[in-house]
Amino acid sequence: MRLSRSLIPTLKEIPAEAQIVSHRLMLRAGMVRQTASGIYAWLPAGLRVLQKISAIVRQEQNAAGVQELLMPTIQSADLWRESGRYDVYGKEMLRITDRHERELLYGPTNEEMITALVRDSVKTYRDLPQSLYHIQWKFRDEGRPRFGVLRGREFLMKDAYSFDLDYEGAVLSYRRMMLAYMRTFQRLGVRAIPMVADTGPIGGDLSHEFHVLAPTGESQVFYDSAFEDLDLNSANLDYENPDDMAAFFQRATNIYAATDEKHDSEAWAKIPADRKREGRGIEVGQIFYFGPKYSQAMGFSLAGPDGSKIIPEMGSYGIGVSRLVGAIIEASHDDAGIIWPDAVAPFSVALLNLKPGDAACDAMCEDIYRQFGDDILYDDRSERAGAKFAEADLMGHPWQIIVGPRGAAAGMVELKRRASGERFELPRAAALAKLQPGAA
RNA sequence: CGGAGCGUAGCGCAGCCUGGUAGCGCAUCAGUCUGGGGGACUGGGGGUCGUGGGUUCGAAUCCCGCCGCUCCGACCA
């Protein structure tokens, strides 16, 4: 994309309404604009991040055998009366009445809807297990929206739901999802640690929150640094093999990690001092086994092979996609701006033409731009070099290709790595080769 | 939901107390110089002062209502 033709309205000054760094940077980098309290429009650069995160989430869900569907944002109040939650859910639920005085709501979550859909579609126990997800906008009418997209009212979420015939099956679904989540976060380039979470009346150990570590996090978290060495992408684990899943789950949950609510000082004391890690976390995902809670309430049962009645065991699994954008920035920025992990940057590369109008600069930039495809932002404006550097750093592209008149005449470009600040003077072809996917 | 603020040009703000024809910085437009870390100079454009009412000869300024946004706390992902 050419910056001269893009709607990426960067700001030099900090908007008064933004208090925390991710909110400020998202506004300043031209990614989002607030349109009402806690509701944001995603401008082109912000949308690209949302789409890159979504794509990775989608790939990992699909890889774990979860099927994608798309449920609506608007739901019927009657559906929620089936589970009894319509009257229980508080003011966070946005209730709407249509022209026929029918009661509707903007969905804050989809347990009821998915349960009804599966209930009405599944005919026999042979149709289970099922696991399904969608990536959809949700609305929770927070009393006090703040922190930009970290605590907005409208937010994009991946939510998945599993249906199994028995507890063992539900446990397997849960473990699969935990692995999928850890792989997802690893690919996104953020460290997210699964923390033991409150399971409420269900009990057991089948609820985890995933926290991204950032100084502005809302929770105090404690964990064993052994998590930092857990590489799950290279581990040869088969989602379909229960033994693999059990072994993985054992490994992951043996390492201590908890938020302050669930912090166990006895267990903490046993961890070697040099492995203790303590800090703040932003919750970006949660996985939860809740058994037959909704299937029972909503009359979802099947005849088993021996004729007995089976009430499916369920779980639900969320990833806050829009929230992740803020969380990643909280975890990865400096005074100059955002430092995007490679996988989620709106553009992997910024191409800075330091002297538009200079024949050598223009020719080289146009050539690079043409070769690179969609994932590059070409700063072709007639701004001063300093302004281009400042904006590129602000927007946080992982790489900058800097083309100046001196270098261009000699066929050289400068490559700058945003995260480290390293610069390399390279021939044009070598620079491009270095940036090809996988070459890094 | 309790408490506290704010709303004046695209953004950040002053002006309000003590009423008298609306200002600064940045951005923007034109031109000149400049040209590797948000440059300089000259000249221009842009505002129903959130909104409705009231007081007054006269309201951005004083009074009342409403709307919007923000902060602290409670709640929440």
Short mmCIF file of C-alpha atoms (C1' of nucleotides) in Angstrom, two decimals:
data_model
loop_
_atom_site.label_atom_id
_atom_site.label_comp_id
_atom_site.label_asym_id
_atom_site.label_seq_id
_atom_site.Cartn_x
_atom_site.Cartn_y
_atom_site.Cartn_z
CA MET A 1 0.00 0.00 0.00
CA ARG A 2 1.18 3.50 -0.77
CA LEU A 3 1.11 5.68 2.29
CA SER A 4 0.23 8.71 0.18
CA ARG A 5 -3.08 7.05 -0.70
CA SER A 6 -3.81 5.36 2.61
CA LEU A 7 -6.13 6.31 5.39
CA ILE A 8 -3.63 5.94 8.20
CA PRO A 9 -4.18 9.11 10.19
CA THR A 10 -1.23 9.21 12.55
CA LEU A 11 -1.12 11.71 15.37
CA LYS A 12 1.92 13.50 16.69
CA GLU A 13 0.19 14.43 19.90
CA ILE A 14 -1.37 12.15 22.44
CA PRO A 15 -5.19 12.24 22.43
CA ALA A 16 -6.50 13.37 25.79
CA GLU A 17 -8.86 10.44 26.28
CA ALA A 18 -6.20 7.76 26.14
CA GLN A 19 -4.53 6.80 29.39
CA ILE A 20 -2.57 3.65 28.73
CA VAL A 21 0.17 3.07 26.23
CA SER A 22 -1.61 0.66 23.89
CA HIS A 23 -4.61 2.94 23.57
CA ARG A 24 -2.41 5.93 22.88
CA LEU A 25 -0.33 4.09 20.33
CA MET A 26 -3.32 2.61 18.56
CA LEU A 27 -4.80 6.08 18.16
CA ARG A 28 -1.49 7.67 17.27
CA ALA A 29 -0.62 4.97 14.74
CA GLY A 30 -3.97 5.52 13.02
CA MET A 31 -5.27 2.01 13.73
CA VAL A 32 -8.58 2.80 15.41
CA ARG A 33 -10.93 5.63 16.22
CA GLN A 34 -13.53 5.59 18.93
CA THR A 35 -17.06 6.10 17.62
CA ALA A 36 -18.90 5.78 20.95
CA SER A 37 -17.82 4.92 24.47
CA GLY A 38 -16.04 1.58 24.30
CA ILE A 39 -16.82 1.13 20.59
CA TYR A 40 -14.15 1.46 17.94
CA ALA A 41 -13.88 1.69 14.19
CA TRP A 42 -10.93 -0.29 12.89
CA LEU A 43 -9.13 1.73 10.26
CA PRO A 44 -7.16 -0.04 7.52
CA ALA A 45 -3.96 -0.60 9.50
CA GLY A 46 -5.81 -1.78 12.58
CA LEU A 47 -8.01 -4.08 10.57
CA ARG A 48 -4.97 -5.72 9.03
CA VAL A 49 -3.72 -6.63 12.50
CA LEU A 50 -7.12 -8.00 13.43
CA GLN A 51 -7.12 -10.05 10.25
CA LYS A 52 -3.62 -11.40 10.80
CA ILE A 53 -4.46 -12.47 14.33
CA SER A 54 -7.73 -13.99 13.17
CA ALA A 55 -5.96 -15.93 10.43
CA ILE A 56 -3.55 -17.53 12.87
CA VAL A 57 -6.29 -18.30 15.36
CA ARG A 58 -8.32 -19.85 12.54
CA GLN A 59 -5.43 -21.97 11.28
CA GLU A 60 -4.71 -23.33 14.72
CA GLN A 61 -8.36 -24.04 15.49
CA ASN A 62 -8.72 -25.86 12.20
CA ALA A 63 -5.51 -27.78 12.87
CA ALA A 64 -6.94 -28.92 16.19
CA GLY A 65 -10.00 -30.26 14.42
CA VAL A 66 -12.39 -27.50 15.43
CA GLN A 67 -14.92 -26.53 12.76
CA GLU A 68 -15.60 -22.94 11.87
CA LEU A 69 -19.13 -21.61 11.61
CA LEU A 70 -20.60 -18.15 11.97
CA MET A 71 -23.37 -17.33 14.38
CA PRO A 72 -25.21 -14.01 14.38
CA THR A 73 -24.56 -11.10 16.71
CA ILE A 74 -28.25 -10.64 17.48
CA GLN A 75 -29.95 -13.35 19.49
CA SER A 76 -33.45 -14.00 20.72
CA ALA A 77 -34.24 -13.46 24.39
CA ASP A 78 -36.25 -16.69 24.32
CA LEU A 79 -33.08 -18.65 23.66
CA TRP A 80 -31.58 -17.26 26.82
CA ARG A 81 -34.74 -17.99 28.78
CA GLU A 82 -34.20 -21.67 27.96
CA SER A 83 -30.99 -21.71 29.94
CA GLY A 84 -32.34 -19.38 32.58
CA ARG A 85 -29.61 -16.85 31.96
CA TYR A 86 -31.77 -14.09 30.52
CA ASP A 87 -32.79 -12.91 33.95
CA VAL A 88 -29.49 -13.75 35.59
CA TYR A 89 -27.21 -11.89 33.20
CA GLY A 90 -26.93 -8.35 34.43
CA LYS A 91 -26.83 -4.97 32.81
CA GLU A 92 -23.84 -6.05 30.75
CA MET A 93 -26.32 -7.59 28.33
CA LEU A 94 -27.52 -5.14 25.70
CA ARG A 95 -31.22 -5.80 25.29
CA ILE A 96 -33.01 -4.69 22.15
CA THR A 97 -36.64 -4.64 21.09
CA ASP A 98 -37.58 -4.91 17.43
CA ARG A 99 -40.59 -3.37 15.63
CA HIS A 100 -42.80 -6.28 16.65
CA GLU A 101 -41.88 -5.76 20.29
CA ARG A 102 -39.89 -8.99 20.20
CA GLU A 103 -37.09 -9.11 22.73
CA LEU A 104 -33.65 -9.47 21.28
CA LEU A 105 -30.13 -9.01 22.55
CA TYR A 106 -26.69 -8.35 21.16
CA GLY A 107 -24.84 -11.51 22.08
CA PRO A 108 -22.22 -11.31 24.82
CA THR A 109 -21.43 -15.02 24.29
CA ASN A 110 -22.94 -17.97 22.46
CA GLU A 111 -23.40 -21.00 24.72
CA GLU A 112 -27.17 -20.98 24.34
CA MET A 113 -27.15 -20.55 20.60
CA ILE A 114 -24.56 -23.22 19.89
CA THR A 115 -26.27 -25.63 22.26
CA ALA A 116 -29.57 -25.13 20.47
CA LEU A 117 -27.94 -25.50 17.07
CA VAL A 118 -26.16 -28.72 17.93
CA ARG A 119 -29.14 -30.07 19.86
CA ASP A 120 -31.44 -29.53 16.89
CA SER A 121 -28.99 -30.96 14.38
CA VAL A 122 -27.51 -33.99 16.09
CA LYS A 123 -29.56 -37.15 15.79
CA THR A 124 -27.49 -39.87 17.38
CA TYR A 125 -24.65 -40.37 19.82
CA ARG A 126 -22.54 -41.27 16.79
CA ASP A 127 -22.62 -37.61 15.75
CA LEU A 128 -20.61 -36.65 18.81
CA PRO A 129 -18.06 -35.40 19.63
CA GLN A 130 -18.41 -32.04 17.94
CA SER A 131 -16.39 -28.94 18.40
CA LEU A 132 -17.15 -25.66 16.70
CA TYR A 133 -15.91 -22.11 16.78
CA HIS A 134 -16.59 -18.77 15.27
CA ILE A 135 -14.86 -15.41 15.22
CA GLN A 136 -17.53 -12.83 15.80
CA TRP A 137 -18.20 -9.47 17.38
CA LYS A 138 -19.64 -9.51 20.85
CA PHE A 139 -21.10 -6.81 23.00
CA ARG A 140 -20.95 -6.42 26.75
CA ASP A 141 -22.30 -3.19 28.07
CA GLU A 142 -19.52 -2.48 30.52
CA GLY A 143 -20.41 0.02 33.17
CA ARG A 144 -17.12 1.68 32.63
CA PRO A 145 -15.32 1.05 29.35
CA ARG A 146 -11.64 2.06 29.41
CA PHE A 147 -8.16 1.23 28.23
CA GLY A 148 -9.15 1.35 24.57
CA VAL A 149 -9.76 -2.05 23.03
CA LEU A 150 -8.61 -3.80 26.19
CA ARG A 151 -11.86 -3.04 27.87
CA GLY A 152 -14.26 -1.95 25.18
CA ARG A 153 -17.92 -2.80 24.95
CA GLU A 154 -17.81 -4.21 21.45
CA PHE A 155 -15.03 -6.71 20.89
CA LEU A 156 -13.99 -9.42 18.46
CA MET A 157 -13.71 -12.85 19.98
CA LYS A 158 -13.00 -16.37 18.90
CA ASP A 159 -15.26 -18.61 20.89
CA ALA A 160 -15.32 -22.37 20.60
CA TYR A 161 -17.62 -24.96 22.11
CA SER A 162 -17.13 -28.67 22.53
CA PHE A 163 -19.75 -31.41 22.90
CA ASP A 164 -18.70 -34.82 24.10
CA LEU A 165 -20.48 -37.98 25.15
CA ASP A 166 -18.67 -38.35 28.44
CA TYR A 167 -16.25 -36.71 30.81
CA GLU A 168 -13.22 -38.43 29.29
CA GLY A 169 -14.14 -37.02 25.92
CA ALA A 170 -14.62 -33.56 27.38
CA VAL A 171 -11.21 -33.74 29.01
CA LEU A 172 -9.65 -34.67 25.70
CA SER A 173 -11.39 -31.70 24.02
CA TYR A 174 -10.12 -29.44 26.77
CA ARG A 175 -6.55 -30.62 26.45
CA ARG A 176 -6.60 -30.25 22.69
CA MET A 177 -7.82 -26.71 23.03
CA MET A 178 -5.15 -25.87 25.54
CA LEU A 179 -2.49 -27.08 23.14
CA ALA A 180 -4.09 -25.17 20.28
CA TYR A 181 -4.05 -22.02 22.41
CA MET A 182 -0.44 -22.35 23.38
CA ARG A 183 0.52 -22.86 19.76
CA THR A 184 -1.63 -19.93 18.72
CA PHE A 185 -0.07 -17.52 21.18
CA GLN A 186 3.40 -18.73 20.36
CA ARG A 187 2.78 -18.06 16.68
CA LEU A 188 1.35 -14.64 17.44
CA GLY A 189 4.64 -13.76 19.06
CA VAL A 190 3.36 -13.15 22.56
CA ARG A 191 4.14 -15.03 25.70
CA ALA A 192 0.80 -16.12 27.13
CA ILE A 193 0.89 -18.33 30.18
CA PRO A 194 -2.01 -20.60 31.15
CA MET A 195 -2.96 -19.86 34.72
CA VAL A 196 -5.15 -22.01 36.91
CA ALA A 197 -8.52 -20.31 37.08
CA ASP A 198 -11.54 -20.57 39.27
CA THR A 199 -13.82 -23.39 38.14
CA GLY A 200 -16.80 -22.23 40.18
CA PRO A 201 -19.35 -24.85 41.16
CA ILE A 202 -18.05 -27.35 38.59
CA GLY A 203 -14.81 -28.00 40.42
CA GLY A 204 -11.81 -29.91 39.14
CA ASP A 205 -8.81 -28.47 37.37
CA LEU A 206 -10.35 -27.74 34.00
CA SER A 207 -10.29 -24.00 33.71
CA HIS A 208 -7.35 -21.88 32.66
CA GLU A 209 -6.90 -18.25 31.83
CA PHE A 210 -4.17 -17.25 29.40
CA HIS A 211 -2.31 -14.14 30.42
CA VAL A 212 -0.01 -12.00 28.34
CA LEU A 213 2.68 -10.52 30.50
CA ALA A 214 2.72 -6.73 30.51
CA PRO A 215 3.37 -4.19 33.23
CA THR A 216 -0.10 -2.67 32.78
CA GLY A 217 -1.92 -5.98 33.23
CA GLU A 218 -4.99 -6.09 35.42
CA SER A 219 -3.92 -9.16 37.39
CA GLN A 220 -0.91 -10.03 39.44
CA VAL A 221 0.51 -13.31 38.14
CA PHE A 222 3.08 -15.82 39.35
CA TYR A 223 4.73 -18.48 37.23
CA ASP A 224 7.66 -20.79 36.83
CA SER A 225 10.08 -19.72 34.11
CA ALA A 226 10.03 -23.31 32.84
CA PHE A 227 7.10 -22.10 30.73
CA GLU A 228 9.49 -19.99 28.75
CA ASP A 229 11.29 -23.09 27.52
CA LEU A 230 8.17 -25.00 26.55
CA ASP A 231 8.29 -25.24 22.77
CA LEU A 232 5.08 -26.86 21.58
CA ASN A 233 5.35 -26.25 17.88
CA SER A 234 8.35 -28.47 17.45
CA ALA A 235 6.93 -31.15 19.76
CA ASN A 236 5.46 -33.93 17.70
CA LEU A 237 2.00 -34.09 19.20
CA ASP A 238 -1.05 -35.62 17.54
CA TYR A 239 -4.34 -33.98 18.45
CA GLU A 240 -6.12 -37.26 17.73
CA ASN A 241 -3.97 -39.25 20.12
CA PRO A 242 -5.32 -39.10 23.71
CA ASP A 243 -1.97 -40.21 25.11
CA ASP A 244 -0.20 -37.32 23.41
CA MET A 245 -2.78 -34.91 24.78
CA ALA A 246 -2.50 -36.37 28.27
CA ALA A 247 1.27 -36.14 28.18
CA PHE A 248 1.15 -32.57 26.94
CA PHE A 249 -1.39 -31.56 29.56
CA GLN A 250 0.69 -33.18 32.25
CA ARG A 251 3.76 -31.25 31.14
CA ALA A 252 1.98 -27.93 30.87
CA THR A 253 0.03 -28.08 34.10
CA ASN A 254 2.93 -29.41 36.14
CA ILE A 255 4.61 -26.05 35.77
CA TYR A 256 3.37 -23.58 38.32
CA ALA A 257 1.34 -20.59 37.12
CA ALA A 258 -1.46 -18.74 38.86
CA THR A 259 -3.10 -15.38 39.21
CA ASP A 260 -3.16 -13.84 42.65
CA GLU A 261 -6.68 -15.17 43.32
CA LYS A 262 -5.44 -18.72 42.93
CA HIS A 263 -1.90 -18.21 44.13
CA ASP A 264 -0.65 -21.06 46.31
CA SER A 265 2.21 -19.82 48.42
CA GLU A 266 3.16 -23.34 49.48
CA ALA A 267 3.62 -24.53 45.93
CA TRP A 268 5.33 -21.25 45.08
CA ALA A 269 7.85 -21.73 47.86
CA LYS A 270 9.02 -25.01 46.32
CA ILE A 271 10.07 -23.37 43.06
CA PRO A 272 13.77 -22.55 42.78
CA ALA A 273 14.25 -18.82 43.29
CA ASP A 274 15.90 -18.29 39.91
CA ARG A 275 12.83 -19.66 38.14
CA LYS A 276 10.25 -17.59 39.96
CA ARG A 277 8.58 -15.01 37.77
CA GLU A 278 6.16 -12.47 39.07
CA GLY A 279 4.43 -9.67 37.19
CA ARG A 280 1.26 -8.37 35.70
CA GLY A 281 -0.91 -10.17 33.17
CA ILE A 282 -3.63 -9.28 30.69
CA GLU A 283 -6.14 -12.05 30.13
CA VAL A 284 -6.39 -12.83 26.43
CA GLY A 285 -7.97 -16.26 26.51
CA GLN A 286 -9.81 -18.67 28.70
CA ILE A 287 -10.77 -22.31 28.47
CA PHE A 288 -13.47 -23.83 30.58
CA TYR A 289 -15.10 -27.18 31.10
CA PHE A 290 -18.63 -26.87 32.42
CA GLY A 291 -20.12 -30.30 31.80
CA PRO A 292 -23.86 -30.61 31.18
CA LYS A 293 -24.81 -27.17 32.46
CA TYR A 294 -26.37 -25.91 29.23
CA SER A 295 -27.18 -29.21 27.57
CA GLN A 296 -29.23 -30.18 30.62
CA ALA A 297 -30.99 -26.86 30.99
CA MET A 298 -31.80 -26.74 27.29
CA GLY A 299 -33.01 -30.30 26.90
CA PHE A 300 -30.14 -31.61 24.81
CA SER A 301 -29.89 -35.36 25.27
CA LEU A 302 -29.24 -38.38 23.07
CA ALA A 303 -29.87 -42.09 23.31
CA GLY A 304 -26.60 -43.94 23.89
CA PRO A 305 -25.63 -47.25 22.31
CA ASP A 306 -27.35 -49.16 25.10
CA GLY A 307 -30.44 -47.00 25.01
CA SER A 308 -29.51 -44.96 28.04
CA LYS A 309 -29.90 -41.21 28.04
CA ILE A 310 -26.74 -39.20 27.47
CA ILE A 311 -26.49 -35.53 28.33
CA PRO A 312 -23.53 -34.11 26.42
CA GLU A 313 -20.55 -32.71 28.30
CA MET A 314 -19.57 -29.27 27.15
CA GLY A 315 -16.77 -26.80 27.34
CA SER A 316 -16.18 -23.32 25.97
CA TYR A 317 -12.99 -21.65 24.89
CA GLY A 318 -12.42 -17.99 24.15
CA ILE A 319 -9.68 -15.86 22.66
CA GLY A 320 -10.08 -12.10 22.76
CA VAL A 321 -8.96 -11.22 19.26
CA SER A 322 -9.43 -7.45 19.45
CA ARG A 323 -8.17 -7.42 23.01
CA LEU A 324 -5.00 -9.17 21.84
CA VAL A 325 -4.16 -6.18 19.67
CA GLY A 326 -3.96 -4.00 22.76
CA ALA A 327 -2.30 -6.67 24.84
CA ILE A 328 0.44 -7.25 22.28
CA ILE A 329 1.19 -3.54 22.19
CA GLU A 330 1.27 -3.35 25.98
CA ALA A 331 3.83 -6.13 25.91
CA SER A 332 5.82 -4.84 22.95
CA HIS A 333 6.57 -1.15 22.49
CA ASP A 334 9.15 1.49 23.29
CA ASP A 335 9.20 5.27 23.55
CA ALA A 336 9.07 5.65 19.78
CA GLY A 337 6.04 3.45 19.24
CA ILE A 338 4.79 -0.05 18.61
CA ILE A 339 7.13 -3.00 18.06
CA TRP A 340 5.00 -5.56 16.27
CA PRO A 341 5.85 -9.24 16.42
CA ASP A 342 6.46 -10.33 12.79
CA ALA A 343 3.32 -12.43 12.58
CA VAL A 344 0.78 -9.71 13.36
CA ALA A 345 2.24 -6.43 12.07
CA PRO A 346 -0.16 -4.55 9.79
CA PHE A 347 2.69 -4.46 7.29
CA SER A 348 5.83 -6.53 7.64
CA VAL A 349 7.89 -3.90 5.91
CA ALA A 350 7.90 -0.14 5.59
CA LEU A 351 9.63 1.15 2.49
CA LEU A 352 10.94 4.65 3.10
CA ASN A 353 11.75 6.73 0.07
CA LEU A 354 13.86 9.44 1.64
CA LYS A 355 13.88 11.60 -1.47
CA PRO A 356 10.86 11.27 -3.71
CA GLY A 357 11.64 12.94 -7.00
CA ASP A 358 15.17 11.61 -7.04
CA ALA A 359 15.31 9.34 -10.07
CA ALA A 360 17.42 6.64 -8.44
CA CYS A 361 15.35 6.61 -5.23
CA ASP A 362 12.06 6.50 -7.10
CA ALA A 363 13.17 3.76 -9.45
CA MET A 364 14.52 1.58 -6.71
CA CYS A 365 11.49 2.07 -4.48
CA GLU A 366 9.02 1.38 -7.24
CA ASP A 367 10.92 -1.76 -8.11
CA ILE A 368 10.98 -3.03 -4.52
CA TYR A 369 7.35 -2.08 -4.01
CA ARG A 370 6.27 -3.98 -7.11
CA GLN A 371 8.17 -7.09 -6.08
CA PHE A 372 7.00 -7.21 -2.55
CA GLY A 373 3.28 -7.76 -2.80
CA ASP A 374 0.65 -6.71 -0.34
CA ASP A 375 2.59 -6.80 2.89
CA ILE A 376 4.54 -3.60 2.46
CA LEU A 377 3.72 0.02 3.20
CA TYR A 378 5.49 2.37 0.82
CA ASP A 379 6.10 5.82 2.27
CA ASP A 380 6.12 7.74 -1.00
CA ARG A 381 5.10 11.06 0.52
CA SER A 382 7.23 14.14 0.14
CA GLU A 383 7.79 14.37 3.88
CA ARG A 384 11.13 14.95 5.44
CA ALA A 385 13.24 11.94 6.31
CA GLY A 386 12.81 12.54 10.03
CA ALA A 387 9.03 12.46 9.80
CA LYS A 388 9.16 9.20 7.87
CA PHE A 389 11.44 7.57 10.41
CA ALA A 390 9.29 8.75 13.28
CA GLU A 391 6.07 7.46 11.72
CA ALA A 392 7.57 4.14 10.69
CA ASP A 393 8.82 3.62 14.24
CA LEU A 394 5.44 4.65 15.61
CA MET A 395 3.55 2.21 13.39
CA GLY A 396 6.04 -0.46 14.35
CA HIS A 397 6.66 -2.35 11.13
CA PRO A 398 9.15 -5.14 11.95
CA TRP A 399 11.42 -4.05 9.09
CA GLN A 400 12.17 -0.78 7.38
CA ILE A 401 13.78 -0.61 3.97
CA ILE A 402 15.36 2.80 3.80
CA VAL A 403 16.21 4.15 0.38
CA GLY A 404 18.27 7.32 0.27
CA PRO A 405 19.86 9.08 -2.68
CA ARG A 406 23.42 8.08 -1.78
CA GLY A 407 22.66 4.40 -1.43
CA ALA A 408 20.21 4.23 -4.30
CA ALA A 409 22.82 5.49 -6.74
CA ALA A 410 25.06 2.63 -5.64
CA GLY A 411 22.28 0.02 -5.70
CA MET A 412 22.28 -0.20 -1.93
CA VAL A 413 19.50 0.05 0.62
CA GLU A 414 19.49 0.15 4.36
CA LEU A 415 17.53 -2.43 6.28
CA LYS A 416 16.44 -1.59 9.80
CA ARG A 417 15.07 -4.04 12.30
CA ARG A 418 12.50 -2.21 14.42
CA ALA A 419 12.81 -4.39 17.51
CA SER A 420 16.58 -4.18 17.90
CA GLY A 421 17.34 -1.00 16.00
CA GLU A 422 20.00 -2.88 14.02
CA ARG A 423 20.75 -1.51 10.57
CA PHE A 424 22.27 -3.31 7.64
CA GLU A 425 23.59 -1.73 4.46
CA LEU A 426 22.84 -4.21 1.69
CA PRO A 427 22.48 -4.49 -2.06
CA ARG A 428 18.80 -4.31 -3.00
CA ALA A 429 18.51 -8.01 -3.91
CA ALA A 430 20.14 -9.15 -0.69
CA ALA A 431 17.76 -7.02 1.34
CA LEU A 432 14.74 -8.47 -0.42
CA ALA A 433 16.05 -11.99 0.00
CA LYS A 434 16.42 -11.41 3.71
CA LEU A 435 12.79 -10.36 3.96
CA GLN A 436 11.26 -13.26 2.07
CA PRO A 437 8.94 -15.28 4.30
CA GLY A 438 10.87 -17.77 6.31
CA ALA A 439 14.23 -16.20 5.52
CA ALA A 440 14.27 -13.69 8.41
"C1'" C B 1 -23.94 1.91 40.10
"C1'" G B 2 -21.43 5.67 43.80
"C1'" G B 3 -17.82 9.93 43.51
"C1'" A B 4 -15.12 13.74 40.46
"C1'" G B 5 -14.16 16.34 36.01
"C1'" C B 6 -14.33 17.87 30.97
"C1'" G B 7 -16.87 19.44 26.17
"C1'" U B 8 -13.81 26.25 22.42
"C1'" A B 9 -10.60 24.77 14.53
"C1'" G B 10 -8.47 17.96 12.57
"C1'" C B 11 -5.27 17.20 17.47
"C1'" G B 12 -3.46 19.39 22.23
"C1'" C B 13 -4.97 23.61 24.93
"C1'" A B 14 -5.79 29.07 26.81
"C1'" G B 15 -9.90 32.41 27.34
"C1'" C B 16 -14.83 31.59 31.72
"C1'" C B 17 -13.55 33.47 38.11
"C1'" U B 18 -14.45 39.58 37.09
"C1'" G B 19 -20.07 39.19 30.46
"C1'" G B 20 -18.27 43.62 25.61
"C1'" U B 21 -17.34 41.28 18.06
"C1'" A B 22 -12.76 34.05 19.82
"C1'" G B 23 -6.91 33.03 20.65
"C1'" C B 24 -2.09 29.89 20.93
"C1'" G B 25 0.88 25.48 19.45
"C1'" C B 26 0.73 21.40 16.17
"C1'" A B 27 -1.67 19.81 11.74
"C1'" U B 28 -3.56 21.78 6.94
"C1'" C B 29 -3.13 24.97 2.07
"C1'" A B 30 0.29 28.21 -1.21
"C1'" G B 31 5.27 29.75 -1.97
"C1'" U B 32 10.62 29.89 -0.91
"C1'" C B 33 14.71 27.68 1.30
"C1'" U B 34 15.72 22.86 2.93
"C1'" G B 35 16.43 17.42 2.59
"C1'" G B 36 19.11 10.78 6.99
"C1'" G B 37 15.36 11.29 12.97
"C1'" G B 38 8.42 14.90 13.45
"C1'" G B 39 13.20 21.64 9.80
"C1'" A B 40 12.80 27.22 8.89
"C1'" C B 41 10.55 31.58 6.90
"C1'" U B 42 6.40 34.28 4.51
"C1'" G B 43 1.37 34.36 3.46
"C1'" G B 44 -3.58 32.00 3.75
"C1'" G B 45 -7.99 28.87 5.06
"C1'" G B 46 -10.69 26.73 8.84
"C1'" G B 47 -14.75 27.50 14.86
"C1'" U B 48 -23.41 26.81 15.11
"C1'" C B 49 -17.58 27.86 21.63
"C1'" G B 50 -21.72 19.96 22.78
"C1'" U B 51 -27.08 21.15 22.93
"C1'" G B 52 -31.90 23.46 24.49
"C1'" G B 53 -33.73 27.16 27.45
"C1'" G B 54 -33.12 31.39 30.92
"C1'" U B 55 -30.83 36.17 32.86
"C1'" U B 56 -28.86 40.60 30.26
"C1'" C B 57 -28.57 46.19 25.95
"C1'" G B 58 -24.97 42.23 25.13
"C1'" A B 59 -23.31 35.23 26.97
"C1'" A B 60 -17.73 30.81 25.18
"C1'" U B 61 -18.08 33.41 30.03
"C1'" C B 62 -23.60 33.68 34.75
"C1'" C B 63 -28.16 30.12 35.92
"C1'" C B 64 -31.18 25.53 34.78
"C1'" G B 65 -32.17 21.11 31.85
"C1'" C B 66 -30.35 17.52 28.41
"C1'" C B 67 -26.53 14.89 25.53
"C1'" G B 68 -21.58 13.15 24.99
"C1'" C B 69 -16.76 11.83 26.78
"C1'" U B 70 -13.04 10.96 30.63
"C1'" C B 71 -11.01 9.81 35.50
"C1'" C B 72 -11.29 7.25 40.76
"C1'" G B 73 -14.00 3.24 43.09
"C1'" A B 74 -17.49 -1.11 42.63
"C1'" C B 75 -18.26 -4.70 38.68
"C1'" C B 76 -16.29 -7.23 34.53
"C1'" A B 77 -12.87 -10.42 29.73
#
